[in-house]
Amino acid sequence: MNQGVTTSKKKLGIIIGGSGLVGGALVYYFQKKWGYDILAPNSKKLSLREPDDIKEYFQSHQPEFIINAAMVALDSNPKLTFDVNYVGSINLAKVAIALGIPYIFISSAAVLPPGEDLKETDTLPLTANLSNYAKSKLMCELTLEHLRKTEGLDHTVVRLAIVYGKHDHKIQGFHRLFFSIVDQSMPALPTQKGVYHSYTNSKKIPYFVHHILQNRDEFSGQTYHFVDPEPVELSRIILTIRNYLMLKRPMAIYIPLPVATIGIKFLRVILKIINKIGIDARLPPEIMFIDNFYQPQTLSGQKLQDSSFTDPYPERDIFSLIPDLIQYYVTRWEQMNLIPPINKCFFDPEKLSEDFLDEPQKLLASILSKKIEPFSNFEKPT
Ligand SMILES: NC(=O)c1ccc[n+]([C@@H]2O[C@H](COP(=O)([O-])OP(=O)(O)OC[C@H]3O[C@@H](n4cnc5c(N)ncnc54)[C@H](OP(=O)(O)O)[C@@H]3O)[C@@H](O)[C@H]2O)c1
């Protein structure tokens, strides 16, 4: 078995999906923070859909590990989902077997049923009625286990819950929900009281992946839930974001699921009419998971806690990051003209812009007396 990866000299790793939310965090940490040689070809250079792309790429580059954080859009058709999420992912596993290197596969809580304290082994049965996305992820997990037993694959499955963090440039998943709060298109709460979910901090994923690459004996052939220890109530997150932004909506009223479902059906009819007159408008693909807003899904982090991995930032959870996320995404969405300008003073966590607006003298006095230090330190280059 491969004995793992150390950082004593530059190691070459390949990350597929490096332009995405999760892959981007992995590339940043491995390359910038830990000094690895990382290749992260985009899907134009190496498409998982094209076996020849994979073959050619790995003929020119022989990495010491492969991390797969790629996925097609949630609403992709069955063929594209199957070709990329499943066949492409397994082709990468075949490369890993041929090269005798570890393969880290990023999977999803979509392979699990609703419920609480779900263990790694609590996967759904593989049936036709799963979404294309869930089916492809589950088939990958099952095939990887098969390849481990039959062909000696050295892999680890890292199963993520709802991922939050900066740099989701496609506005997907949690950030889609966040967007609908910011742009005021959520009138009330599309959930019910007491519905908790697990969440994953995108910035912590690289620390775990780094650790499992360095400890192959412990982590090879294993699946781990990589989630924050405490599940969070969906309505609480929505209302916290609303309160930070000092918005009136969404109102603290729960929309019953049948009402939400009828509303979505109605919107679909309207969109069909709009599309017929040549305007391209679509519902966000996350709408297909509306049932999940009304059902709890909390993942057990016990196996993770019992492992040798230590959370580098145990105090950081989704609530501690909300001010940062607001600052980052609202600025970005304003610049992209996706939302009208919002007065950022309301959610400036240190209230500096509020003081700048209303009490500049007091602010300047605090800065000059070094009570506040908003500046960066610069050193003369050596
Ligand atoms: N985000 C979440 O809430 C969440 C939750 C649970 C699990 N996950 C898992 O985390 C992983 C990453 O998700 P994400 O949110 O980071 O996705 P994302 O932001 O949509 O990024 C997807 C990545 O996949 C790449 N990709 C798409 N089609 C490809 C192809 N044919 N060949 C090669 N690369 C291709 C994209 O590259 P290009 O930009 O070059 O096309 C992009 O870098 C996925 O496995 C997903 O299942 C995510």
Short mmCIF file of C-alpha atoms and ligand atoms in Angstrom, two decimals:
data_model
loop_
_atom_site.label_atom_id
_atom_site.label_comp_id
_atom_site.label_asym_id
_atom_site.label_seq_id
_atom_site.Cartn_x
_atom_site.Cartn_y
_atom_site.Cartn_z
CA MET A 1 0.00 0.00 0.00
CA ASN A 2 1.12 3.54 -0.68
CA GLN A 3 2.54 4.89 2.53
CA GLY A 4 1.24 8.40 2.07
CA VAL A 5 2.44 11.82 1.12
CA THR A 6 4.84 14.06 2.97
CA THR A 7 5.71 17.65 2.27
CA SER A 8 9.49 17.22 2.68
CA LYS A 9 9.94 17.87 -1.06
CA LYS A 10 7.49 19.17 -3.62
CA LYS A 11 4.90 16.52 -4.41
CA LEU A 12 2.86 16.55 -7.58
CA GLY A 13 -0.86 16.17 -7.16
CA ILE A 14 -3.72 16.46 -9.62
CA ILE A 15 -7.01 18.01 -8.59
CA ILE A 16 -9.94 17.61 -10.96
CA GLY A 17 -12.66 20.23 -10.47
CA GLY A 18 -10.15 22.81 -9.26
CA SER A 19 -12.21 25.75 -10.50
CA GLY A 20 -15.19 24.80 -8.33
CA LEU A 21 -16.11 25.71 -4.78
CA VAL A 22 -14.55 22.64 -3.18
CA GLY A 23 -11.76 22.07 -5.72
CA GLY A 24 -10.78 25.76 -5.56
CA ALA A 25 -10.24 25.53 -1.80
CA LEU A 26 -8.17 22.35 -2.28
CA VAL A 27 -5.98 23.95 -4.95
CA TYR A 28 -5.44 27.07 -2.86
CA TYR A 29 -4.34 25.22 0.27
CA PHE A 30 -2.24 22.52 -1.37
CA GLN A 31 -0.48 24.92 -3.73
CA LYS A 32 -0.30 28.24 -1.90
CA LYS A 33 -0.21 27.17 1.73
CA TRP A 34 1.55 23.84 1.65
CA GLY A 35 3.76 24.28 -1.42
CA TYR A 36 2.68 21.24 -3.40
CA ASP A 37 3.02 21.14 -7.16
CA ILE A 38 -0.61 21.06 -8.14
CA LEU A 39 -2.07 20.61 -11.58
CA ALA A 40 -5.75 21.46 -11.84
CA PRO A 41 -6.79 21.17 -15.49
CA ASN A 42 -10.14 22.72 -16.29
CA SER A 43 -12.82 20.74 -18.07
CA LYS A 44 -11.74 22.10 -21.44
CA LYS A 45 -8.26 20.71 -21.00
CA LEU A 46 -9.30 17.48 -19.34
CA SER A 47 -12.93 16.54 -19.59
CA LEU A 48 -13.92 13.54 -17.51
CA ARG A 49 -16.37 12.84 -20.31
CA GLU A 50 -13.49 12.06 -22.68
CA PRO A 51 -11.46 8.94 -21.79
CA ASP A 52 -8.82 10.06 -24.32
CA ASP A 53 -8.35 13.36 -22.44
CA ILE A 54 -7.69 11.38 -19.27
CA LYS A 55 -5.33 8.99 -21.01
CA GLU A 56 -3.32 11.75 -22.68
CA TYR A 57 -3.13 13.89 -19.59
CA PHE A 58 -1.83 11.11 -17.39
CA GLN A 59 0.66 10.04 -20.03
CA SER A 60 2.28 13.46 -19.68
CA HIS A 61 1.87 13.84 -15.91
CA GLN A 62 2.46 11.21 -13.28
CA PRO A 63 1.16 12.60 -10.01
CA GLU A 64 1.53 11.15 -6.54
CA PHE A 65 -2.16 11.51 -5.78
CA ILE A 66 -5.43 12.38 -7.49
CA ILE A 67 -8.28 14.30 -5.89
CA ASN A 68 -11.60 14.32 -7.72
CA ALA A 69 -13.84 17.30 -6.84
CA ALA A 70 -15.63 17.50 -10.19
CA MET A 71 -19.34 17.26 -10.86
CA VAL A 72 -21.68 18.31 -13.62
CA ALA A 73 -24.56 20.70 -12.94
CA LEU A 74 -27.29 19.18 -10.78
CA ASP A 75 -29.88 19.38 -13.53
CA SER A 76 -27.71 17.75 -16.20
CA ASN A 77 -29.33 14.98 -18.20
CA PRO A 78 -28.75 11.31 -17.30
CA LYS A 79 -26.16 10.79 -20.05
CA LEU A 80 -23.92 13.69 -19.05
CA THR A 81 -24.26 12.86 -15.35
CA PHE A 82 -23.44 9.22 -15.99
CA ASP A 83 -20.52 9.97 -18.32
CA VAL A 84 -18.85 12.59 -16.14
CA ASN A 85 -19.85 11.93 -12.52
CA TYR A 86 -19.68 8.16 -12.82
CA VAL A 87 -17.61 6.88 -15.77
CA GLY A 88 -15.13 9.77 -15.58
CA SER A 89 -14.67 9.36 -11.83
CA ILE A 90 -14.08 5.64 -12.17
CA ASN A 91 -11.65 6.18 -15.05
CA LEU A 92 -9.65 8.36 -12.66
CA ALA A 93 -9.70 5.52 -10.14
CA LYS A 94 -8.33 3.23 -12.86
CA VAL A 95 -5.50 5.68 -13.44
CA ALA A 96 -4.79 5.69 -9.70
CA ILE A 97 -4.63 1.88 -9.71
CA ALA A 98 -2.28 1.88 -12.71
CA LEU A 99 0.02 4.44 -11.07
CA GLY A 100 -0.28 2.91 -7.59
CA ILE A 101 -1.29 6.22 -6.03
CA PRO A 102 -4.07 7.33 -3.65
CA TYR A 103 -7.38 8.51 -5.06
CA ILE A 104 -9.52 10.88 -3.01
CA PHE A 105 -13.12 10.98 -4.13
CA ILE A 106 -15.38 13.82 -3.00
CA SER A 107 -18.88 12.50 -2.49
CA SER A 108 -22.13 13.85 -1.15
CA ALA A 109 -24.78 13.40 1.52
CA ALA A 110 -27.15 12.91 -1.45
CA VAL A 111 -26.32 9.19 -1.15
CA LEU A 112 -27.96 9.16 2.30
CA PRO A 113 -31.66 9.13 3.24
CA PRO A 114 -33.25 11.83 5.35
CA GLY A 115 -32.79 11.21 9.06
CA GLU A 116 -30.67 12.05 12.05
CA ASP A 117 -27.20 11.00 13.12
CA LEU A 118 -26.72 9.06 9.88
CA LYS A 119 -23.66 6.82 9.83
CA GLU A 120 -21.31 6.28 6.88
CA THR A 121 -22.96 2.92 6.23
CA ASP A 122 -26.54 4.28 6.11
CA THR A 123 -26.60 4.77 2.33
CA LEU A 124 -29.77 4.66 0.27
CA PRO A 125 -30.44 1.58 -1.84
CA LEU A 126 -29.44 2.10 -5.47
CA THR A 127 -32.79 2.50 -7.20
CA ALA A 128 -34.10 4.19 -10.34
CA ASN A 129 -35.97 6.88 -8.44
CA LEU A 130 -32.82 8.52 -7.03
CA SER A 131 -31.81 11.80 -8.66
CA ASN A 132 -29.19 11.45 -11.41
CA TYR A 133 -26.70 13.17 -9.10
CA ALA A 134 -27.33 10.88 -6.11
CA LYS A 135 -27.32 7.80 -8.33
CA SER A 136 -23.97 8.72 -9.89
CA LYS A 137 -22.36 9.40 -6.51
CA LEU A 138 -23.68 6.19 -4.97
CA MET A 139 -22.58 4.13 -7.98
CA CYS A 140 -19.11 5.67 -7.67
CA GLU A 141 -18.85 4.81 -3.98
CA LEU A 142 -19.94 1.21 -4.62
CA THR A 143 -17.60 0.80 -7.61
CA LEU A 144 -14.63 2.26 -5.73
CA GLU A 145 -15.15 -0.24 -2.93
CA HIS A 146 -15.32 -3.00 -5.53
CA LEU A 147 -12.07 -1.80 -7.15
CA ARG A 148 -10.41 -1.71 -3.74
CA LYS A 149 -11.28 -5.35 -3.16
CA THR A 150 -10.60 -6.61 -6.66
CA GLU A 151 -7.80 -4.40 -7.98
CA GLY A 152 -6.15 -2.99 -4.86
CA LEU A 153 -7.36 0.61 -5.29
CA ASP A 154 -6.09 2.92 -2.52
CA HIS A 155 -8.96 5.36 -2.14
CA THR A 156 -10.84 7.42 0.42
CA VAL A 157 -14.38 8.73 0.04
CA VAL A 158 -14.94 12.13 1.66
CA ARG A 159 -18.68 12.65 1.97
CA LEU A 160 -19.70 16.29 2.32
CA ALA A 161 -22.96 17.79 3.57
CA ILE A 162 -24.16 21.26 2.50
CA VAL A 163 -20.96 23.15 1.71
CA TYR A 164 -20.59 26.82 2.68
CA GLY A 165 -17.68 29.13 1.96
CA LYS A 166 -16.41 31.88 -0.29
CA HIS A 167 -15.73 31.56 -4.03
CA ASP A 168 -18.86 29.73 -5.17
CA HIS A 169 -18.96 31.54 -8.48
CA LYS A 170 -21.90 29.54 -9.77
CA ILE A 171 -24.23 30.40 -6.84
CA GLN A 172 -25.24 26.84 -6.05
CA GLY A 173 -26.52 24.86 -3.08
CA PHE A 174 -26.35 26.85 0.16
CA HIS A 175 -25.31 30.01 -1.71
CA ARG A 176 -28.42 29.81 -3.89
CA LEU A 177 -30.54 29.89 -0.74
CA PHE A 178 -28.40 32.74 0.54
CA PHE A 179 -28.90 34.60 -2.75
CA SER A 180 -32.68 34.27 -2.57
CA ILE A 181 -32.59 35.90 0.89
CA VAL A 182 -30.37 38.74 -0.30
CA ASP A 183 -32.40 39.45 -3.43
CA GLN A 184 -35.64 39.27 -1.41
CA SER A 185 -37.22 36.55 -3.53
CA MET A 186 -37.94 34.40 -0.48
CA PRO A 187 -41.19 35.67 1.03
CA ALA A 188 -41.29 33.33 4.05
CA LEU A 189 -39.48 30.24 5.36
CA PRO A 190 -39.46 27.28 2.92
CA THR A 191 -39.00 24.76 5.72
CA GLN A 192 -40.65 23.70 8.94
CA LYS A 193 -39.74 24.14 12.58
CA GLY A 194 -37.07 21.83 13.92
CA VAL A 195 -35.57 20.78 10.57
CA TYR A 196 -31.83 20.41 11.07
CA HIS A 197 -29.12 19.71 8.50
CA SER A 198 -25.39 19.11 8.57
CA TYR A 199 -23.01 21.60 6.99
CA THR A 200 -19.42 21.47 5.73
CA ASN A 201 -16.99 24.39 5.85
CA SER A 202 -15.19 24.49 2.48
CA LYS A 203 -11.99 25.83 4.06
CA LYS A 204 -11.63 22.86 6.38
CA ILE A 205 -11.88 20.24 3.62
CA PRO A 206 -8.25 20.69 2.44
CA TYR A 207 -6.94 20.08 5.98
CA PHE A 208 -8.76 16.78 6.11
CA VAL A 209 -7.72 15.72 2.61
CA HIS A 210 -4.12 16.66 3.42
CA HIS A 211 -4.26 14.60 6.60
CA ILE A 212 -5.72 11.54 4.91
CA LEU A 213 -3.06 11.67 2.20
CA GLN A 214 -0.40 11.64 4.89
CA ASN A 215 -1.96 8.74 6.76
CA ARG A 216 -2.93 6.20 4.14
CA ASP A 217 -2.77 3.21 6.46
CA GLU A 218 -5.56 4.66 8.59
CA PHE A 219 -7.72 6.17 5.86
CA SER A 220 -7.29 3.90 2.83
CA GLY A 221 -10.49 2.15 1.77
CA GLN A 222 -12.58 4.25 4.15
CA THR A 223 -15.52 6.60 3.85
CA TYR A 224 -15.82 9.62 6.14
CA HIS A 225 -18.51 12.18 6.76
CA PHE A 226 -16.74 15.50 6.76
CA VAL A 227 -19.18 17.83 8.54
CA ASP A 228 -19.29 20.45 11.27
CA PRO A 229 -19.98 18.69 14.58
CA GLU A 230 -23.25 20.54 15.27
CA PRO A 231 -26.21 20.33 12.87
CA VAL A 232 -28.06 23.59 12.30
CA GLU A 233 -31.75 24.45 12.02
CA LEU A 234 -32.51 25.77 8.53
CA SER A 235 -34.96 28.45 9.71
CA ARG A 236 -32.34 29.78 12.14
CA ILE A 237 -29.77 30.24 9.37
CA ILE A 238 -32.26 32.01 7.11
CA LEU A 239 -33.40 34.36 9.87
CA THR A 240 -29.83 35.06 11.00
CA ILE A 241 -28.85 36.15 7.49
CA ARG A 242 -32.03 38.22 7.20
CA ASN A 243 -31.32 39.91 10.53
CA TYR A 244 -27.71 40.73 9.64
CA LEU A 245 -28.96 42.39 6.48
CA MET A 246 -31.79 44.12 8.39
CA LEU A 247 -34.31 42.96 5.80
CA LYS A 248 -38.04 42.56 6.38
CA ARG A 249 -38.29 39.38 4.33
CA PRO A 250 -38.41 36.43 4.55
CA MET A 251 -41.10 36.67 7.19
CA ALA A 252 -40.77 34.31 10.15
CA ILE A 253 -43.68 32.22 8.86
CA TYR A 254 -43.25 28.63 7.73
CA ILE A 255 -44.52 27.82 4.21
CA PRO A 256 -46.12 24.35 4.32
CA LEU A 257 -44.60 21.88 1.85
CA PRO A 258 -47.83 21.42 -0.20
CA VAL A 259 -48.02 25.21 -0.66
CA ALA A 260 -44.34 25.35 -1.71
CA THR A 261 -44.90 22.47 -4.16
CA ILE A 262 -47.96 24.14 -5.71
CA GLY A 263 -45.99 27.40 -5.97
CA ILE A 264 -43.17 25.63 -7.82
CA LYS A 265 -45.62 23.94 -10.21
CA PHE A 266 -47.22 27.31 -10.91
CA LEU A 267 -43.80 28.88 -11.59
CA ARG A 268 -42.95 26.04 -14.00
CA VAL A 269 -46.09 26.79 -16.03
CA ILE A 270 -45.24 30.52 -16.13
CA LEU A 271 -41.66 29.75 -17.19
CA LYS A 272 -42.86 27.50 -20.00
CA ILE A 273 -44.93 30.40 -21.34
CA ILE A 274 -42.02 32.83 -20.97
CA ASN A 275 -39.63 30.43 -22.72
CA LYS A 276 -42.10 30.11 -25.60
CA ILE A 277 -41.77 33.82 -26.30
CA GLY A 278 -38.02 33.46 -26.56
CA ILE A 279 -36.87 34.50 -23.09
CA ASP A 280 -34.62 31.94 -21.46
CA ALA A 281 -35.63 31.59 -17.82
CA ARG A 282 -35.20 28.59 -15.54
CA LEU A 283 -35.82 27.65 -11.95
CA PRO A 284 -32.61 26.97 -10.01
CA PRO A 285 -31.83 23.24 -10.08
CA GLU A 286 -31.80 23.16 -6.25
CA ILE A 287 -35.62 23.37 -6.45
CA MET A 288 -35.57 19.62 -7.21
CA PHE A 289 -34.39 19.12 -3.62
CA ILE A 290 -37.27 21.11 -2.09
CA ASP A 291 -38.32 18.07 -0.03
CA ASN A 292 -34.93 18.22 1.70
CA PHE A 293 -35.86 21.65 3.10
CA TYR A 294 -38.65 19.96 5.02
CA GLN A 295 -36.79 16.86 6.19
CA PRO A 296 -33.85 16.70 8.57
CA GLN A 297 -30.60 15.25 7.35
CA THR A 298 -27.85 15.20 9.93
CA LEU A 299 -24.67 13.21 9.41
CA SER A 300 -22.80 11.57 12.23
CA GLY A 301 -19.30 12.97 12.62
CA GLN A 302 -18.37 10.28 15.15
CA LYS A 303 -16.06 8.34 12.84
CA LEU A 304 -14.27 11.58 11.97
CA GLN A 305 -13.94 12.50 15.64
CA ASP A 306 -12.60 9.04 16.48
CA SER A 307 -9.95 9.35 13.74
CA SER A 308 -6.51 10.92 14.12
CA PHE A 309 -7.70 14.09 12.38
CA THR A 310 -8.02 17.24 14.50
CA ASP A 311 -10.22 20.12 13.37
CA PRO A 312 -7.82 23.08 12.89
CA TYR A 313 -10.59 25.61 13.63
CA PRO A 314 -13.16 23.99 15.93
CA GLU A 315 -14.67 27.38 16.79
CA ARG A 316 -15.56 28.14 13.16
CA ASP A 317 -19.04 27.14 12.07
CA ILE A 318 -21.60 28.53 9.68
CA PHE A 319 -22.82 31.16 12.13
CA SER A 320 -19.35 32.53 12.77
CA LEU A 321 -18.79 32.81 9.02
CA ILE A 322 -22.07 34.49 8.05
CA PRO A 323 -20.73 38.11 8.37
CA ASP A 324 -17.78 37.22 6.13
CA LEU A 325 -20.00 35.44 3.63
CA ILE A 326 -22.33 38.44 3.49
CA GLN A 327 -19.44 40.80 2.94
CA TYR A 328 -17.96 38.62 0.20
CA TYR A 329 -21.08 37.56 -1.71
CA VAL A 330 -23.11 40.76 -1.45
CA THR A 331 -20.16 42.78 -2.78
CA ARG A 332 -19.68 40.27 -5.58
CA TRP A 333 -23.37 40.10 -6.52
CA GLU A 334 -23.62 43.90 -6.46
CA GLN A 335 -20.61 44.20 -8.74
CA MET A 336 -22.15 41.68 -11.10
CA ASN A 337 -25.41 43.65 -11.05
CA LEU A 338 -27.30 40.63 -9.78
CA ILE A 339 -28.74 42.64 -6.89
CA PRO A 340 -29.27 46.36 -6.29
CA PRO A 341 -26.68 48.05 -4.01
CA ILE A 342 -27.21 47.32 -0.33
CA ASN A 343 -25.91 49.59 2.39
CA LYS A 344 -22.96 47.54 3.62
CA CYS A 345 -22.71 49.54 6.85
CA PHE A 346 -25.47 47.29 8.09
CA PHE A 347 -23.34 44.20 7.97
CA ASP A 348 -19.84 45.53 8.42
CA PRO A 349 -18.87 43.22 11.30
CA GLU A 350 -16.41 45.70 12.83
CA LYS A 351 -18.75 48.64 12.17
CA LEU A 352 -15.87 50.64 10.68
CA SER A 353 -17.86 51.83 7.68
CA GLU A 354 -20.69 52.88 9.98
CA ASP A 355 -18.25 55.04 11.97
CA PHE A 356 -16.73 56.30 8.73
CA LEU A 357 -20.16 57.49 7.68
CA ASP A 358 -21.39 58.97 10.95
CA GLU A 359 -18.42 59.59 13.26
CA PRO A 360 -15.26 60.06 11.20
CA GLN A 361 -13.50 62.06 13.93
CA LYS A 362 -14.01 59.33 16.49
CA LEU A 363 -12.89 56.74 13.96
CA LEU A 364 -9.73 58.68 13.09
CA ALA A 365 -8.91 59.15 16.79
CA SER A 366 -9.26 55.40 17.36
CA ILE A 367 -7.02 54.66 14.40
CA LEU A 368 -4.32 57.20 15.38
CA SER A 369 -4.29 55.98 18.96
CA LYS A 370 -3.96 52.43 17.54
CA LYS A 371 -7.17 51.21 19.17
CA ILE A 372 -8.16 50.05 15.70
CA GLU A 373 -5.65 48.93 13.09
CA PRO A 374 -7.34 48.68 9.72
CA PHE A 375 -4.08 48.79 7.76
CA SER A 376 -1.93 45.95 6.48
CA ASN A 377 1.76 45.63 7.27
CA PHE A 378 4.14 45.84 4.35
CA GLU A 379 7.78 44.88 4.43
CA LYS A 380 10.58 45.98 2.16
CA PRO A 381 11.16 43.13 -0.29
CA THR A 382 14.48 41.37 0.35
N1 LIG B 1 -21.35 22.35 -3.03
C1 LIG B 1 -21.98 21.54 -2.18
O1 LIG B 1 -22.85 21.97 -1.39
C2 LIG B 1 -21.62 20.08 -2.14
C3 LIG B 1 -22.26 19.28 -1.20
C4 LIG B 1 -21.93 17.92 -1.12
C5 LIG B 1 -20.97 17.40 -1.96
N2 LIG B 1 -20.37 18.20 -2.88
C6 LIG B 1 -19.38 17.57 -3.78
O2 LIG B 1 -18.23 18.37 -3.87
C7 LIG B 1 -17.65 18.23 -5.19
C8 LIG B 1 -17.40 19.61 -5.73
O3 LIG B 1 -18.60 20.35 -5.75
P1 LIG B 1 -18.59 21.93 -5.99
O4 LIG B 1 -19.72 22.48 -5.24
O5 LIG B 1 -17.21 22.45 -5.77
O6 LIG B 1 -18.95 21.97 -7.55
P2 LIG B 1 -18.75 23.18 -8.59
O7 LIG B 1 -18.42 24.44 -7.90
O8 LIG B 1 -19.93 23.12 -9.49
O9 LIG B 1 -17.47 22.71 -9.41
C9 LIG B 1 -17.56 21.65 -10.28
C10 LIG B 1 -16.22 21.40 -10.91
O10 LIG B 1 -16.32 20.27 -11.74
C11 LIG B 1 -15.67 20.56 -12.97
N3 LIG B 1 -16.25 19.81 -14.06
C12 LIG B 1 -17.51 19.86 -14.53
N4 LIG B 1 -17.63 19.06 -15.59
C13 LIG B 1 -16.42 18.49 -15.80
C14 LIG B 1 -15.90 17.59 -16.75
N5 LIG B 1 -16.66 17.11 -17.73
N6 LIG B 1 -14.61 17.23 -16.65
C15 LIG B 1 -13.82 17.72 -15.69
N7 LIG B 1 -14.24 18.59 -14.76
C16 LIG B 1 -15.53 18.96 -14.81
C17 LIG B 1 -15.86 22.05 -13.18
O11 LIG B 1 -14.83 22.51 -14.02
P3 LIG B 1 -15.03 23.64 -15.12
O12 LIG B 1 -15.42 24.88 -14.37
O13 LIG B 1 -13.71 23.75 -15.81
O14 LIG B 1 -16.13 23.14 -16.03
C18 LIG B 1 -15.72 22.57 -11.75
O15 LIG B 1 -14.37 22.81 -11.46
C19 LIG B 1 -18.63 17.41 -6.01
O16 LIG B 1 -18.16 16.09 -6.05
C20 LIG B 1 -19.91 17.45 -5.21
O17 LIG B 1 -20.65 16.28 -5.36
C21 LIG B 1 -20.66 19.54 -2.99
#
